[in-house]
XYZ file of C-alpha atoms in Angstrom:
682
model
C 100.478 127.503 85.061
C 98.094 130.409 84.531
C 100.752 132.995 85.321
C 103.635 131.430 83.406
C 104.127 132.669 79.870
C 105.665 130.341 77.289
C 106.609 127.987 80.097
C 107.355 125.045 77.870
C 105.297 122.771 80.131
C 103.993 119.888 78.014
C 102.209 117.911 80.718
C 101.600 117.204 84.386
C 102.314 114.225 86.656
C 100.051 112.918 89.405
C 99.595 109.201 90.047
C 96.003 109.689 91.231
C 94.751 111.115 87.921
C 96.964 109.707 85.178
C 95.284 109.839 81.772
C 93.121 112.840 82.640
C 93.377 116.358 81.208
C 93.786 119.164 83.761
C 94.258 122.897 83.012
C 94.350 121.908 79.367
C 97.358 119.619 79.868
C 97.594 115.807 79.854
C 98.544 114.001 83.087
C 101.361 111.607 82.195
C 102.721 108.381 83.623
C 106.488 108.276 84.218
C 106.987 106.372 80.955
C 104.975 108.953 79.017
C 106.672 111.877 80.740
C 110.176 110.862 79.700
C 109.031 110.396 76.092
C 107.126 113.678 75.844
C 109.368 116.014 77.821
C 113.012 116.798 78.519
C 112.892 117.053 82.325
C 110.574 117.096 85.332
C 110.259 119.997 87.784
C 108.788 119.278 91.216
C 106.709 122.211 92.478
C 106.213 121.803 96.237
C 107.501 123.135 99.523
C 111.093 122.157 100.224
C 110.358 119.616 102.937
C 108.032 117.672 100.628
C 110.226 117.683 97.508
C 112.378 114.688 98.625
C 109.227 112.675 99.303
C 107.869 113.304 95.814
C 111.275 112.648 94.272
C 111.424 109.282 96.005
C 108.206 108.295 94.220
C 109.587 109.099 90.771
C 113.296 108.432 91.275
C 113.047 105.664 88.677
C 113.194 108.440 86.070
C 116.733 109.256 87.183
C 117.992 105.828 88.171
C 116.596 103.838 85.253
C 116.516 106.390 82.423
C 118.844 109.202 83.558
C 115.930 111.582 83.008
C 116.591 114.808 84.956
C 114.345 115.799 87.859
C 114.730 119.319 89.299
C 113.255 121.397 92.094
C 111.993 124.919 91.376
C 115.416 126.329 92.292
C 116.853 124.479 89.322
C 118.824 121.943 91.396
C 119.003 118.397 90.024
C 117.796 116.269 92.896
C 119.873 113.169 92.198
C 122.953 115.323 92.832
C 121.614 116.335 96.231
C 121.289 112.744 97.435
C 124.330 112.971 99.697
C 122.719 115.842 101.587
C 120.521 115.087 104.557
C 116.838 114.670 103.784
C 115.891 116.972 106.633
C 116.758 120.535 107.566
C 119.183 120.496 110.487
C 119.152 124.306 110.536
C 115.378 124.544 110.971
C 114.714 127.282 113.567
C 111.923 125.121 114.997
C 114.532 122.797 116.501
C 115.344 125.585 118.991
C 111.859 125.462 120.483
C 111.355 123.477 123.683
C 108.886 122.686 126.433
C 110.784 124.925 128.853
C 110.560 127.877 126.465
C 106.842 127.284 125.952
C 106.216 127.089 129.700
C 108.186 130.301 130.125
C 105.872 132.017 127.620
C 102.812 130.566 129.358
C 104.039 132.014 132.620
C 103.907 135.530 131.144
C 100.213 135.400 130.225
C 97.039 135.213 132.263
C 94.941 133.562 129.547
C 96.133 130.597 127.491
C 94.255 129.249 124.487
C 94.978 125.878 122.927
C 94.107 124.614 119.478
C 92.468 121.179 119.711
C 93.260 118.906 116.746
C 96.930 118.075 116.148
C 97.762 120.023 119.302
C 95.911 118.390 122.203
C 94.169 115.627 120.235
C 95.719 113.634 117.386
C 94.318 111.049 115.017
C 95.832 107.613 114.425
C 95.932 108.268 110.701
C 98.426 110.125 108.546
C 96.040 112.880 107.431
C 92.569 113.980 108.644
C 91.068 113.133 105.241
C 91.997 109.480 105.807
C 88.910 109.348 108.029
C 86.789 110.000 104.925
C 88.467 107.123 103.083
C 87.735 104.893 106.068
C 84.078 105.918 105.996
C 83.887 105.115 102.273
C 85.453 101.698 102.858
C 83.054 100.852 105.692
C 80.026 102.036 103.702
C 80.996 99.757 100.823
C 81.244 96.843 103.275
C 77.685 97.617 104.389
C 76.451 97.423 100.807
C 76.089 101.183 100.282
C 77.108 102.546 96.877
C 79.782 104.920 98.157
C 82.315 105.086 95.337
C 83.838 108.574 95.257
C 82.429 109.485 98.683
C 85.788 110.613 100.082
C 86.266 113.214 97.353
C 82.654 114.369 97.589
C 83.067 114.704 101.368
C 86.113 116.956 100.954
C 84.520 119.073 98.231
C 81.257 119.489 100.157
C 83.086 120.985 103.120
C 84.983 123.403 100.882
C 81.845 124.355 98.929
C 80.008 125.668 101.995
C 83.054 126.688 104.034
C 82.010 130.360 104.145
C 78.896 129.463 106.122
C 80.931 127.711 108.848
C 78.915 124.486 108.536
C 78.251 121.788 111.078
C 78.794 118.154 110.167
C 75.096 117.537 109.531
C 74.986 120.470 107.092
C 77.971 119.083 105.204
C 76.213 115.738 104.935
C 73.104 117.343 103.478
C 75.264 118.522 100.560
C 76.747 115.014 100.320
C 73.269 113.460 100.293
C 72.280 115.495 97.277
C 75.557 114.837 95.464
C 75.540 111.071 96.139
C 71.799 110.639 95.596
C 71.372 108.973 98.974
C 68.260 108.615 101.037
C 67.968 110.530 104.292
C 68.466 107.269 106.218
C 71.647 106.366 104.311
C 73.018 109.871 104.817
C 72.340 109.765 108.559
C 74.042 106.359 108.768
C 77.129 107.708 106.966
C 77.246 110.768 109.240
C 77.027 108.590 112.352
C 79.711 106.308 110.921
C 82.088 109.237 110.468
C 81.536 110.289 114.075
C 82.142 106.720 115.238
C 85.410 106.429 113.279
C 86.496 109.889 114.429
C 85.999 108.803 118.020
C 88.001 105.608 117.493
C 90.878 107.402 115.772
C 91.249 110.271 118.255
C 93.790 109.950 121.078
C 95.403 112.517 123.369
C 98.735 114.045 122.433
C 100.023 113.280 125.897
C 103.076 115.529 125.824
C 100.933 118.559 124.961
C 98.161 117.526 127.340
C 100.767 117.520 130.100
C 101.660 121.135 129.221
C 97.942 121.975 129.133
C 97.498 120.615 132.676
C 100.619 122.445 133.866
C 99.099 125.701 132.630
C 95.962 125.021 134.674
C 98.061 124.185 137.767
C 99.907 127.469 137.257
C 96.537 129.194 137.764
C 96.116 130.214 134.125
C 92.700 130.703 132.592
C 92.564 128.194 129.751
C 90.274 128.237 126.733
C 90.122 125.955 123.689
C 89.732 127.086 120.069
C 89.039 124.992 116.987
C 88.131 125.422 113.344
C 85.861 122.418 113.301
C 82.496 121.183 112.013
C 81.656 119.173 115.149
C 79.109 120.685 117.518
C 79.966 121.562 121.094
C 78.488 118.417 122.622
C 80.427 116.238 120.163
C 83.664 118.135 120.744
C 83.294 117.972 124.511
C 82.765 114.211 124.308
C 86.033 113.827 122.349
C 87.866 116.053 124.824
C 86.565 114.044 127.784
C 87.548 110.818 126.016
C 91.097 112.187 125.823
C 91.147 113.302 129.471
C 90.981 117.028 128.724
C 89.050 118.858 131.454
C 89.307 122.135 133.337
C 89.097 124.620 130.459
C 87.022 127.754 130.892
C 85.353 127.880 127.492
C 85.345 126.126 124.120
C 85.176 128.202 120.930
C 84.234 126.215 117.799
C 83.996 127.777 114.344
C 80.735 126.068 113.348
C 78.971 127.445 116.436
C 80.651 130.849 116.603
C 80.259 131.306 112.815
C 83.860 132.428 112.595
C 87.207 130.737 111.983
C 90.809 131.072 113.083
C 92.063 130.960 109.525
C 90.119 134.117 108.564
C 90.856 135.819 111.892
C 87.224 136.273 112.837
C 87.291 133.697 115.618
C 89.971 135.704 117.428
C 87.640 138.715 117.257
C 84.931 136.620 118.915
C 87.369 135.691 121.676
C 88.209 139.353 122.340
C 84.523 140.245 122.335
C 84.000 137.558 124.980
C 86.461 139.416 127.213
C 89.606 137.380 126.625
C 92.447 139.881 126.140
C 96.219 139.336 126.216
C 95.883 135.692 125.159
C 98.771 133.344 124.365
C 97.522 130.978 121.676
C 99.200 127.597 121.147
C 98.551 125.565 118.002
C 100.101 123.688 115.096
C 99.132 125.738 112.027
C 101.614 128.482 111.144
C 98.949 130.636 109.522
C 95.734 129.936 111.454
C 97.370 129.502 114.878
C 100.356 131.804 114.342
C 99.964 134.594 111.815
C 96.207 135.107 112.271
C 96.463 134.950 116.077
C 99.023 137.750 116.043
C 96.825 139.790 113.682
C 94.028 139.234 116.169
C 96.122 140.913 118.911
C 97.071 137.649 120.581
C 100.527 136.273 121.281
C 101.256 132.968 119.541
C 103.478 129.919 119.987
C 103.267 127.367 117.200
C 104.250 123.734 117.454
C 104.442 121.058 114.785
C 101.766 118.442 114.315
C 102.989 114.822 114.317
C 102.580 114.698 110.532
C 104.575 117.882 109.978
C 107.281 116.552 112.279
C 107.469 113.403 110.157
C 107.721 115.521 107.001
C 110.562 117.544 108.510
C 112.362 114.571 110.043
C 114.957 112.070 108.907
C 112.152 109.533 108.423
C 110.287 111.585 105.812
C 111.367 109.220 103.042
C 108.816 106.676 104.253
C 106.014 109.000 103.132
C 106.960 108.372 99.518
C 105.625 104.831 99.860
C 102.396 105.665 101.740
C 100.269 105.301 98.614
C 97.212 103.540 100.053
C 94.844 104.041 102.965
C 96.232 101.065 104.883
C 99.786 102.335 104.553
C 98.704 105.795 105.676
C 97.057 104.245 108.717
C 100.374 102.577 109.573
C 102.115 105.936 109.181
C 99.471 107.527 111.385
C 100.165 105.177 114.271
C 103.877 105.684 113.752
C 103.790 109.484 113.795
C 101.405 109.701 116.760
C 103.674 107.486 118.870
C 107.082 108.684 117.684
C 106.260 112.399 117.533
C 103.918 112.718 120.479
C 106.377 115.207 121.952
C 106.466 118.212 119.593
C 109.998 119.061 120.692
C 111.656 115.643 120.432
C 113.377 116.373 117.111
C 115.277 119.371 118.438
C 117.807 117.222 120.276
C 119.387 115.906 117.070
C 118.201 118.650 114.690
C 115.616 116.560 112.884
C 117.156 113.122 113.301
C 114.668 110.752 114.936
C 116.009 109.398 118.220
C 114.745 106.135 119.728
C 115.311 106.032 123.481
C 112.538 103.714 124.680
C 112.313 99.976 123.960
C 108.523 100.302 123.757
C 108.962 102.588 120.719
C 111.122 99.986 118.967
C 108.361 97.420 119.340
C 105.406 99.677 118.555
C 106.767 101.772 115.688
C 109.285 99.602 113.859
C 108.534 95.932 114.609
C 104.780 95.739 115.217
C 103.666 96.603 111.658
C 105.525 93.701 110.034
C 104.585 91.299 112.846
C 100.916 92.328 112.652
C 101.022 91.914 108.897
C 102.151 88.329 109.358
C 99.407 87.568 111.901
C 96.676 88.390 109.403
C 98.470 86.285 106.797
C 98.737 83.433 109.294
C 95.005 83.582 110.024
C 94.160 83.374 106.326
C 96.568 80.480 105.773
C 95.132 78.556 108.716
C 91.670 78.890 107.197
C 92.829 78.165 103.643
C 94.539 74.951 104.727
C 91.551 73.937 106.887
C 93.781 73.423 109.934
C 92.265 72.547 113.297
C 95.415 73.206 115.339
C 98.465 75.418 114.964
C 101.713 74.869 116.890
C 103.944 77.857 117.656
C 107.553 76.753 117.910
C 109.623 78.000 120.818
C 111.310 80.289 121.315
C 110.597 82.889 118.628
C 107.006 81.658 118.392
C 106.225 83.023 121.846
C 105.044 86.537 120.936
C 103.357 85.296 117.755
C 101.428 82.794 119.872
C 100.377 85.549 122.299
C 99.157 87.675 119.394
C 97.331 84.707 117.883
C 95.549 84.185 121.215
C 94.343 87.802 121.012
C 93.233 87.229 117.435
C 91.194 84.132 118.343
C 89.289 86.211 120.892
C 88.080 88.330 117.993
C 87.655 85.534 115.453
C 85.767 82.461 116.565
C 86.527 80.696 113.278
C 90.220 80.200 114.107
C 91.447 76.920 115.642
C 93.397 76.390 118.839
C 96.960 77.627 119.040
C 99.507 75.812 121.246
C 102.928 77.017 122.311
C 105.258 74.165 121.426
C 108.490 73.905 123.442
C 111.088 72.810 120.945
C 114.417 73.562 119.287
C 116.517 71.951 116.598
C 118.573 70.231 119.293
C 115.511 69.055 121.228
C 113.739 67.529 118.240
C 116.589 66.105 116.153
C 118.192 63.949 118.858
C 114.986 61.986 119.697
C 114.554 61.326 115.970
C 117.871 59.499 115.574
C 117.513 55.802 114.726
C 120.238 55.015 112.210
C 123.757 55.995 111.216
C 122.227 57.798 108.260
C 120.306 59.984 110.709
C 123.602 60.891 112.364
C 125.142 61.764 108.996
C 122.143 63.930 108.132
C 122.590 65.998 111.299
C 126.280 66.378 110.463
C 125.389 67.959 107.132
C 124.528 71.103 109.056
C 127.690 73.316 109.121
C 129.833 73.336 112.265
C 133.066 74.870 113.493
C 133.954 73.754 117.011
C 135.739 70.966 118.834
C 134.873 67.271 118.426
C 133.642 67.095 122.019
C 131.402 70.168 121.722
C 129.907 68.849 118.510
C 129.159 65.516 120.151
C 127.475 67.203 123.113
C 125.551 69.990 121.366
C 124.302 68.027 118.365
C 123.872 64.555 119.891
C 123.554 65.017 123.659
C 126.549 62.817 124.565
C 129.525 63.800 126.731
C 132.828 62.442 125.502
C 134.825 59.989 127.629
C 137.374 61.507 129.969
C 140.180 59.614 128.305
C 139.100 60.769 124.820
C 142.018 62.951 123.731
C 140.469 63.459 120.275
C 137.626 65.458 121.844
C 139.778 68.590 121.885
C 140.504 68.331 118.175
C 138.812 70.779 115.807
C 135.706 69.789 113.871
C 135.211 71.988 110.811
C 132.584 70.903 108.299
C 134.433 72.435 105.359
C 137.745 70.760 106.187
C 137.601 67.383 107.954
C 134.016 66.157 107.774
C 135.049 62.536 107.102
C 137.257 62.505 110.180
C 134.464 64.106 112.223
C 131.933 61.541 111.052
C 134.155 58.668 112.138
C 134.700 60.300 115.525
C 130.951 60.766 116.152
C 130.115 57.234 115.020
C 132.426 55.840 117.725
C 129.677 56.955 120.135
C 126.756 55.715 118.037
C 125.496 53.148 120.540
C 125.261 55.770 123.245
C 123.701 58.175 120.760
C 120.997 55.625 119.885
C 120.282 54.811 123.542
C 120.074 58.478 124.499
C 117.864 59.212 121.496
C 115.386 56.541 122.571
C 115.246 57.939 126.084
C 114.778 61.520 124.905
C 112.105 60.384 122.464
C 110.103 58.836 125.287
C 110.146 61.958 127.465
C 109.536 64.318 124.526
C 106.535 62.379 123.254
C 105.189 62.277 126.799
C 105.382 66.087 126.936
C 103.581 66.312 123.594
C 100.781 64.001 124.667
C 100.210 65.829 127.952
C 100.112 69.251 126.256
C 97.746 68.504 123.354
C 100.530 68.724 120.786
C 99.533 65.494 119.029
C 95.769 65.976 118.852
C 94.191 67.475 115.777
C 93.254 66.154 112.387
C 95.074 68.813 110.345
C 97.986 70.412 112.207
C 99.949 73.478 111.209
C 103.308 74.521 112.578
C 104.584 78.091 112.808
C 108.251 78.920 112.489
C 109.929 82.260 111.966
C 112.730 82.228 109.373
C 113.745 78.616 108.943
C 114.989 75.890 106.659
C 112.275 73.541 107.906
C 114.315 71.493 110.392
C 111.745 71.402 113.189
C 108.847 70.718 110.834
C 110.749 67.868 109.162
C 111.782 66.147 112.399
C 108.395 66.678 114.029
C 106.857 64.720 111.173
C 109.456 61.961 111.551
C 109.079 61.773 115.297
C 105.275 61.773 115.435
C 104.330 60.361 112.013
C 101.880 63.281 111.717
C 101.407 65.285 108.541
C 102.026 68.963 109.293
C 101.879 72.125 107.210
C 104.317 74.930 107.886
C 103.458 78.628 107.959
C 106.586 80.799 108.187
C 107.566 84.437 108.057
C 110.176 83.315 105.535
C 112.185 80.272 104.537
C 115.966 80.270 104.686
C 118.057 78.479 102.085
C 115.446 76.170 100.641
C 115.976 73.847 98.759
C 118.177 71.997 101.243
C 118.859 68.437 102.403
C 115.471 68.277 104.158
C 113.313 69.884 101.479
C 113.857 69.740 97.740
C 111.162 72.401 97.587
C 108.815 74.045 100.042
C 105.466 72.640 98.946
C 104.592 71.808 102.553
C 105.499 75.327 103.691
C 103.755 78.629 102.975
C 105.532 81.895 103.684
C 104.672 85.577 103.525
C 108.127 86.854 102.576
C 109.410 83.972 100.471
C 112.954 82.632 100.668
C 115.561 84.961 102.149
C 118.699 83.039 101.325
C 122.038 84.740 101.038
C 121.502 85.850 97.444
C 117.819 86.774 97.754
C 117.899 89.705 100.151
C 114.956 91.634 98.736
C 113.591 92.554 102.144
C 115.072 94.326 105.156
C 113.742 91.307 107.045
C 116.440 89.241 105.353
C 119.182 91.410 106.817
C 117.676 91.779 110.281
C 115.625 88.651 110.973
C 118.073 87.639 113.724
C 117.065 90.774 115.616
C 113.373 89.927 115.373
C 114.154 86.342 116.314
C 115.796 87.573 119.519
C 112.849 89.871 120.321
C 109.965 87.457 119.729
C 111.331 84.913 122.212
C 110.244 83.732 125.663
C 112.220 84.185 128.878
C 114.082 80.862 128.723
C 117.257 79.843 126.970
C 117.206 77.320 124.146
C 115.401 74.071 125.011
C 117.919 71.225 125.189
C 115.605 68.339 126.056
C 113.041 67.033 128.502
C 114.703 65.282 131.428
C 113.778 61.990 133.055
C 111.454 63.944 135.353
C 109.803 65.284 132.169
C 110.802 68.818 133.021
C 112.337 71.003 130.313
C 116.099 71.524 130.409
C 117.209 74.893 129.051
C 120.520 76.463 128.139
C 120.128 79.109 130.821
C 123.632 80.456 130.165
C 122.113 82.237 127.170
C 119.897 84.302 129.465
C 122.921 85.576 131.320
C 124.146 87.099 128.069
C 121.020 89.087 127.182
C 118.776 91.702 128.795
C 115.326 90.163 128.809
C 113.775 93.087 130.699
C 114.438 95.313 127.711
C 113.131 92.628 125.347
C 109.917 92.442 127.379
C 109.399 96.189 126.946
C 109.855 95.822 123.182
C 107.340 92.978 123.245
C 104.837 95.152 125.118
C 105.073 97.661 122.276
C 104.263 94.950 119.734
C 101.410 93.540 121.818
C 99.804 96.920 122.492
C 99.988 97.851 118.790
C 98.237 94.648 117.741
C 95.606 94.993 120.451
C 94.871 98.489 119.142
C 94.484 97.163 115.605
C 91.957 94.608 116.820
C 90.138 97.143 118.972
C 89.910 99.536 116.003
C 88.913 96.642 113.728
C 91.814 97.477 111.448
C 92.414 94.233 109.525
C 95.555 94.662 107.440
C 95.705 93.552 103.832
C 99.117 91.938 104.178
C 99.823 91.739 100.451
C 99.232 95.466 100.163
C 101.307 96.566 103.136
C 103.988 93.908 103.717
C 106.702 95.700 101.723
C 105.824 98.989 103.395
C 105.980 97.353 106.840
C 109.371 95.929 105.851
C 110.593 99.443 105.000
C 109.552 100.607 108.479
C 111.582 97.746 109.939
C 114.590 98.803 107.878
C 114.410 102.387 109.162
C 115.327 101.188 112.654
C 118.754 100.057 111.465
C 119.594 102.924 109.093
C 121.745 105.564 110.821
C 120.530 108.221 108.399
C 116.913 107.465 109.423
C 117.159 107.249 113.201
C 119.603 106.913 116.058
C 118.932 104.239 118.635
C 120.084 105.144 122.140
C 123.346 103.505 123.194
C 121.717 101.696 126.108
C 119.390 99.896 123.660
C 121.841 99.090 120.885
C 123.518 96.020 122.331
C 120.980 94.508 124.706
C 119.128 92.465 122.081
C 121.254 89.504 121.054
C 120.697 86.191 119.344
C 123.045 83.235 119.418
C 123.011 79.597 118.435
C 124.931 76.919 120.276
C 123.507 74.451 117.733
C 125.273 76.304 114.919
C 128.211 77.274 117.172
C 127.619 80.929 116.414
C 128.469 83.709 118.834
C 126.026 86.424 119.795
C 124.551 88.424 116.921
C 124.164 92.156 117.557
C 122.082 94.416 115.345
C 124.425 97.304 116.112
C 128.068 96.839 116.959
C 129.723 99.232 119.351
C 131.305 102.093 117.470
């Protein structure tokens, strides 16, 4: 702005400071910008432009207000182009090429942060936001701390400060006591320790260099003292280096080149330096007479990848923390994007669970916990089969929250609970209101538990709810006496199971279901005469014959009927339903020996070993959240978590390996539906 003459710029845009005046120009909202100007120009590096455009695309889509990059290209017209650079020269780098370079040098130096150690947050400054949030929880007046923390470090950067020196500046700026300042400093160190994890792919290369007999040193522009840095390195399993050079102790930095001079003065000549910053670890290393090999940090890989669009929605700390876990797991290997030139490739079932499914599932768990407390429930039932993983996660949650009631895994299905509830012809008609398309005999068996007589020639006739429902009803009612007798028998064994497994105890009982029209909740109430409150991911097609409304059901994602597909969850809930399940087929009933009878043929048509690996990804993610005391604000992040889920199924966002595409299936013999596949074979 200072160098442009007669630029015609009438204002700026930045969502974090709307309404302010910067460089003598007003900072506009989108609405104000389109009224005051004639176009918007995004000034940013090329890889970031699509992310910014995504945030303000409403200007183009709603108002046809032009948005350009600095090259003068209208971005809406570039939408058909890929959002990542498939000609990026970085994609030609590889582990083999790096090891080849290592082999040519006697001394190897590694950068530390974003090279060997990564943080489970999107950006390093997120740690400061976390400190501010925790200080506020402790009753400390810490509003604006994060910005003060950043500015304090910049203000005294030339003196190569240690963390304690930075906090002395903060103390004066915030007006804190010495004790409060020391507490905040210790809190930052504690959070830093929690957030830091090894970048395993790079640590493996580090250890290979040591095994090759190379002399290895570590270099870092960092404000942590040597003892603190060594503790973090040990925590991440990084041992065996010869020396650690830290800017705050050497009083020199990589980014100004002086730290490389210190390294030469210490006798380290002919060094190959490996790091993630193109300038500090690349350009300045070369100027310092070292060889250099730069890699991308997980964040930079995300920016350059096909998943970069998700960054446009990371507009809060909690969302950035979700992105952080995603990028650390998905881009642990700095060379993984080269295979498909920037397109993210998912080859491990664990990644599916951890990166794409766990955020939305974890979001629901925190919602569930709040609903259980709000409704004053003293027991929560988790309906089989897709309640299995949710129940396991709830068990982990109760270990951390003593105020939550008992959770019980409830073996059930629509078939298992509707048949024991039959008492009248009207009950039979109600079950027949559920759509069907099969033979008369299959309908009789699957919906009512009765095998047709051998001489019954009508059993082979078609039963289609939209065509011959009156004829079907008459056929089924021919067997009504047997249906009633069987229902009574199944009721006895089912209630016995419930009594023996603490299903019926509890003053206020809740029932979890995934995406449902309320069938199990409705028939459970009829069968047991117990009032129950439902807590669902989402309802499906309510109102229906069982519920005129959903007053007895609370749901995080609302109703996802055919014409209300706001969320990616609505399009892909069958996939999640197949993943969250236990190892058995659908429960049919409890036999006379009171043992469960399953449709085990379903298991023969799915790969449960792969499903278990996906589940492990979900479970480990949630355990990490609890360990890090990261309690998600589900209202704030649920739509963002849903976008992450959607990325898994978008071919322009990622490619799922062929061996994983068709192993997760869901089917319903009750609805006479064949196996659902998230991806069909191409």
